[in-house]
Amino acid sequence: RALGRRPAVEGRFHARMPPQVEDKRGAPGVASNPSVPSEVAGLTLAGSLARMLPAEAMLLRAGGARRRLFLAKLSEKKLLSYELRGWEEINARFNKRPRVFPRVPTGPGGPLIVCLDTSWSMEGHREQLAKAVVLESARAAHAQERACLVVAFSTENNVMECGEVGVSTSGISRLLDFLGGSFRGGTDVTGALTYCLEKLGTDEMAAADVLLITDGELPNPPVSPLL
């Protein structure tokens, strides 16, 4: 099971994703950069002898009127040529209302932050299902060599961090002890979201994915400048 991928210059696979807008406070992303060509994107009209198709070179070799046609196309930069492009790393955010989804190189996602709702409404069957999702998320993150951070929340001021967990004996024991607690308290997602934003502001967590595990019974949180 895959937990998602993110734009990455070193990615071997391409996938369609929403267009990105450069943002210095955004997560790591990619942008097309023709000055560092690394792959053929298609065909275009240009005035570069190094990138023109062999068919254009045949005009030059033929001489006469065809040679003059070649020189005219060269001066007007209308030689049929390979379109080369490369990618560079930038800090960016996704366009919220994209009309097209361009193909970009992708790599494995960054760290995973799992936020678990521990309110009263999660008690019973929902609690068992939520804990199973947390365990599977930790397993999948380890399989993809991604760090996994587990956090429980109920009220705004009641946010408990389990820390980074793995599949080692100590990591599993700490996670099971953490999940062994009872589900109590109200529901306020503001504290959890604020915690995640603070983590995403650090260099090691800038490319992290946030997974919110809840039953959806969330009151409208107060909108703060930070959120």
Short mmCIF file of C-alpha atoms in Angstrom, two decimals:
data_model
loop_
_atom_site.label_atom_id
_atom_site.label_comp_id
_atom_site.label_asym_id
_atom_site.label_seq_id
_atom_site.Cartn_x
_atom_site.Cartn_y
_atom_site.Cartn_z
CA ARG A 1 0.00 0.00 0.00
CA ALA A 2 1.29 3.45 -0.86
CA LEU A 3 0.83 6.47 1.37
CA GLY A 4 1.27 8.96 -1.44
CA ARG A 5 4.05 10.57 -3.41
CA ARG A 6 5.30 14.11 -3.77
CA PRO A 7 6.97 16.12 -6.55
CA ALA A 8 10.70 15.41 -6.52
CA VAL A 9 13.51 16.24 -8.96
CA GLU A 10 15.15 12.86 -8.42
CA GLY A 11 11.89 10.97 -8.96
CA ARG A 12 11.95 8.18 -11.53
CA PHE A 13 8.18 8.09 -12.08
CA HIS A 14 5.92 10.81 -13.43
CA ALA A 15 2.39 11.43 -12.22
CA ARG A 16 -0.31 14.03 -12.80
CA MET A 17 -0.54 16.52 -9.95
CA PRO A 18 -2.10 19.94 -9.45
CA PRO A 19 0.07 22.79 -10.76
CA GLN A 20 2.37 24.35 -8.20
CA VAL A 21 2.80 28.01 -7.34
CA GLU A 22 6.15 29.11 -5.95
CA ASP A 23 5.90 30.01 -2.28
CA LYS A 24 8.92 30.52 -0.04
CA ARG A 25 6.93 29.17 2.91
CA GLY A 26 5.62 26.17 0.96
CA ALA A 27 6.70 22.54 0.93
CA PRO A 28 9.46 21.22 -1.36
CA GLY A 29 8.27 20.96 -4.96
CA VAL A 30 9.52 21.06 -8.55
CA ALA A 31 9.36 23.52 -11.43
CA SER A 32 10.21 23.09 -15.10
CA ASN A 33 13.52 24.67 -16.05
CA PRO A 34 14.59 24.59 -19.75
CA SER A 35 18.11 25.70 -18.83
CA VAL A 36 18.87 22.31 -17.25
CA PRO A 37 17.50 19.89 -19.91
CA SER A 38 17.39 16.26 -18.84
CA GLU A 39 14.52 14.74 -20.83
CA VAL A 40 12.61 15.09 -24.12
CA ALA A 41 9.19 16.62 -23.55
CA GLY A 42 8.03 16.68 -27.17
CA LEU A 43 8.57 18.71 -30.35
CA THR A 44 8.71 22.46 -30.79
CA LEU A 45 9.87 25.19 -33.19
CA ALA A 46 13.28 26.65 -32.38
CA GLY A 47 16.45 28.05 -33.84
CA SER A 48 18.92 25.60 -32.29
CA LEU A 49 21.07 23.47 -34.59
CA ALA A 50 21.85 21.09 -31.74
CA ARG A 51 18.18 20.22 -31.14
CA MET A 52 16.75 20.20 -34.66
CA LEU A 53 15.34 16.99 -36.17
CA PRO A 54 17.34 15.07 -38.81
CA ALA A 55 14.70 15.97 -41.41
CA GLU A 56 15.66 19.64 -41.08
CA ALA A 57 19.34 18.79 -41.59
CA MET A 58 18.40 17.10 -44.87
CA LEU A 59 17.21 20.48 -46.21
CA LEU A 60 20.63 21.95 -45.53
CA ARG A 61 22.35 19.04 -47.25
CA ALA A 62 20.12 19.20 -50.34
CA GLY A 63 21.28 22.67 -51.36
CA GLY A 64 19.53 25.05 -53.74
CA ALA A 65 15.99 26.17 -52.83
CA ARG A 66 15.84 23.70 -49.92
CA ARG A 67 18.99 25.19 -48.43
CA ARG A 68 17.49 28.67 -48.66
CA LEU A 69 14.32 27.33 -47.00
CA PHE A 70 16.46 25.93 -44.18
CA LEU A 71 18.24 29.26 -43.68
CA ALA A 72 14.91 31.09 -43.62
CA LYS A 73 13.52 28.73 -40.98
CA LEU A 74 16.73 29.08 -38.96
CA SER A 75 16.57 32.88 -39.00
CA GLU A 76 12.91 32.81 -37.96
CA LYS A 77 13.58 30.13 -35.31
CA LYS A 78 11.07 27.77 -36.89
CA LEU A 79 13.17 24.62 -37.20
CA LEU A 80 11.28 21.55 -36.01
CA SER A 81 13.28 20.58 -32.93
CA TYR A 82 13.20 18.41 -29.84
CA GLU A 83 11.76 20.18 -26.80
CA LEU A 84 14.05 19.48 -23.86
CA ARG A 85 13.26 20.30 -20.28
CA GLY A 86 14.59 19.72 -16.81
CA TRP A 87 13.38 20.20 -13.26
CA GLU A 88 14.59 22.22 -10.33
CA GLU A 89 13.62 22.15 -6.66
CA ILE A 90 11.54 25.02 -5.32
CA ASN A 91 9.36 25.75 -2.32
CA ALA A 92 5.78 25.74 -3.58
CA ARG A 93 2.13 25.17 -2.80
CA PHE A 94 -0.52 23.48 -4.93
CA ASN A 95 -3.03 25.51 -6.89
CA LYS A 96 -6.36 25.09 -5.10
CA ARG A 97 -8.51 25.17 -8.27
CA PRO A 98 -6.50 23.59 -11.08
CA ARG A 99 -7.92 23.17 -14.58
CA VAL A 100 -5.12 20.93 -15.78
CA PHE A 101 -2.91 18.41 -14.01
CA PRO A 102 0.60 18.39 -15.53
CA ARG A 103 2.87 15.37 -15.30
CA VAL A 104 5.81 15.94 -12.96
CA PRO A 105 8.52 13.67 -11.54
CA THR A 106 7.54 12.20 -8.21
CA GLY A 107 9.36 10.50 -5.36
CA PRO A 108 8.39 8.87 -2.07
CA GLY A 109 6.60 11.16 0.34
CA GLY A 110 8.28 12.73 3.35
CA PRO A 111 7.58 11.93 7.01
CA LEU A 112 4.05 11.02 8.09
CA ILE A 113 2.22 12.79 10.93
CA VAL A 114 -0.77 10.77 12.16
CA CYS A 115 -3.30 12.75 14.22
CA LEU A 116 -5.71 10.52 16.17
CA ASP A 117 -9.02 11.85 17.48
CA THR A 118 -9.47 10.66 21.10
CA SER A 119 -12.82 12.28 21.91
CA TRP A 120 -15.87 10.62 23.48
CA SER A 121 -17.50 10.03 20.11
CA MET A 122 -14.62 7.72 19.08
CA GLU A 123 -15.29 5.23 21.87
CA GLY A 124 -16.18 1.63 20.96
CA HIS A 125 -16.02 0.28 17.42
CA ARG A 126 -14.66 3.55 16.05
CA GLU A 127 -11.81 3.36 18.57
CA GLN A 128 -10.81 -0.12 17.38
CA LEU A 129 -10.93 0.91 13.73
CA ALA A 130 -8.95 4.09 14.37
CA LYS A 131 -6.20 2.21 16.24
CA ALA A 132 -5.98 -0.32 13.40
CA VAL A 133 -5.51 2.53 10.93
CA VAL A 134 -2.71 3.99 13.07
CA LEU A 135 -0.90 0.64 13.23
CA GLU A 136 -1.23 0.09 9.47
CA SER A 137 -0.03 3.62 8.78
CA ALA A 138 3.07 3.04 10.92
CA ARG A 139 3.75 -0.25 9.11
CA ALA A 140 3.31 1.29 5.66
CA ALA A 141 5.51 4.27 6.57
CA HIS A 142 8.28 1.93 7.69
CA ALA A 143 7.98 -0.10 4.47
CA GLN A 144 8.51 3.11 2.47
CA GLU A 145 11.36 4.22 4.76
CA ARG A 146 9.39 7.21 5.99
CA ALA A 147 9.46 8.57 9.52
CA CYS A 148 6.12 8.29 11.34
CA LEU A 149 4.98 10.60 14.14
CA VAL A 150 1.78 9.79 16.07
CA VAL A 151 -0.23 12.45 17.90
CA ALA A 152 -3.51 12.17 19.84
CA PHE A 153 -5.88 15.08 20.34
CA SER A 154 -9.26 15.87 21.90
CA THR A 155 -9.50 19.47 23.14
CA GLU A 156 -7.39 22.36 21.91
CA ASN A 157 -4.97 22.13 24.86
CA ASN A 158 -4.97 18.32 25.05
CA VAL A 159 -2.49 17.23 22.36
CA MET A 160 -0.29 14.27 23.29
CA GLU A 161 2.70 13.21 21.19
CA CYS A 162 3.86 9.61 21.06
CA GLY A 163 6.99 10.59 19.17
CA GLU A 164 8.51 8.90 16.15
CA VAL A 165 7.60 5.21 15.99
CA GLY A 166 9.12 2.32 14.06
CA VAL A 167 8.82 -1.44 13.83
CA SER A 168 11.50 -2.09 16.45
CA THR A 169 10.51 -3.75 19.73
CA SER A 170 10.79 -0.49 21.66
CA GLY A 171 8.94 1.47 18.97
CA ILE A 172 6.01 -0.96 18.81
CA SER A 173 5.81 -1.18 22.62
CA ARG A 174 5.72 2.59 22.94
CA LEU A 175 3.03 2.86 20.27
CA LEU A 176 0.86 0.14 21.85
CA ASP A 177 1.17 1.77 25.28
CA PHE A 178 0.19 5.07 23.71
CA LEU A 179 -2.86 3.57 21.98
CA GLY A 180 -3.89 1.72 25.15
CA GLY A 181 -5.33 4.86 26.68
CA SER A 182 -9.08 5.45 26.92
CA PHE A 183 -10.93 7.75 24.55
CA ARG A 184 -12.27 10.70 26.53
CA GLY A 185 -12.81 14.42 26.21
CA GLY A 186 -14.38 16.79 23.72
CA THR A 187 -13.37 17.39 20.14
CA ASP A 188 -11.37 20.42 19.02
CA VAL A 189 -9.14 19.94 15.99
CA THR A 190 -7.55 23.38 16.32
CA GLY A 191 -4.85 22.16 18.68
CA ALA A 192 -3.90 19.28 16.39
CA LEU A 193 -3.77 21.48 13.29
CA THR A 194 -1.68 24.10 15.10
CA TYR A 195 0.72 21.37 16.21
CA CYS A 196 1.02 20.05 12.64
CA LEU A 197 1.66 23.52 11.22
CA GLU A 198 4.45 24.04 13.73
CA LYS A 199 6.01 20.72 12.72
CA LEU A 200 5.66 21.52 9.00
CA GLY A 201 7.58 24.73 9.64
CA THR A 202 10.73 22.78 10.53
CA ASP A 203 13.27 21.67 7.91
CA GLU A 204 12.99 17.95 8.72
CA MET A 205 9.18 17.96 8.52
CA ALA A 206 8.64 20.43 5.64
CA ALA A 207 7.68 17.63 3.21
CA ALA A 208 5.55 15.68 5.70
CA ASP A 209 2.05 14.37 5.00
CA VAL A 210 -0.66 14.81 7.64
CA LEU A 211 -3.21 12.02 8.21
CA LEU A 212 -6.19 13.01 10.36
CA ILE A 213 -8.05 9.99 11.80
CA THR A 214 -11.45 11.05 13.12
CA ASP A 215 -15.15 10.21 12.90
CA GLY A 216 -15.85 13.61 11.39
CA GLU A 217 -17.86 14.90 14.33
CA LEU A 218 -15.88 18.11 14.57
CA PRO A 219 -17.35 21.48 15.56
CA ASN A 220 -16.33 24.45 13.48
CA PRO A 221 -12.90 25.40 14.84
CA PRO A 222 -12.11 29.07 15.42
CA VAL A 223 -10.28 30.52 12.45
CA SER A 224 -6.96 32.01 13.57
CA PRO A 225 -4.31 33.83 11.47
CA LEU A 226 -2.03 30.80 11.88
CA LEU A 227 -4.61 28.38 10.39
#
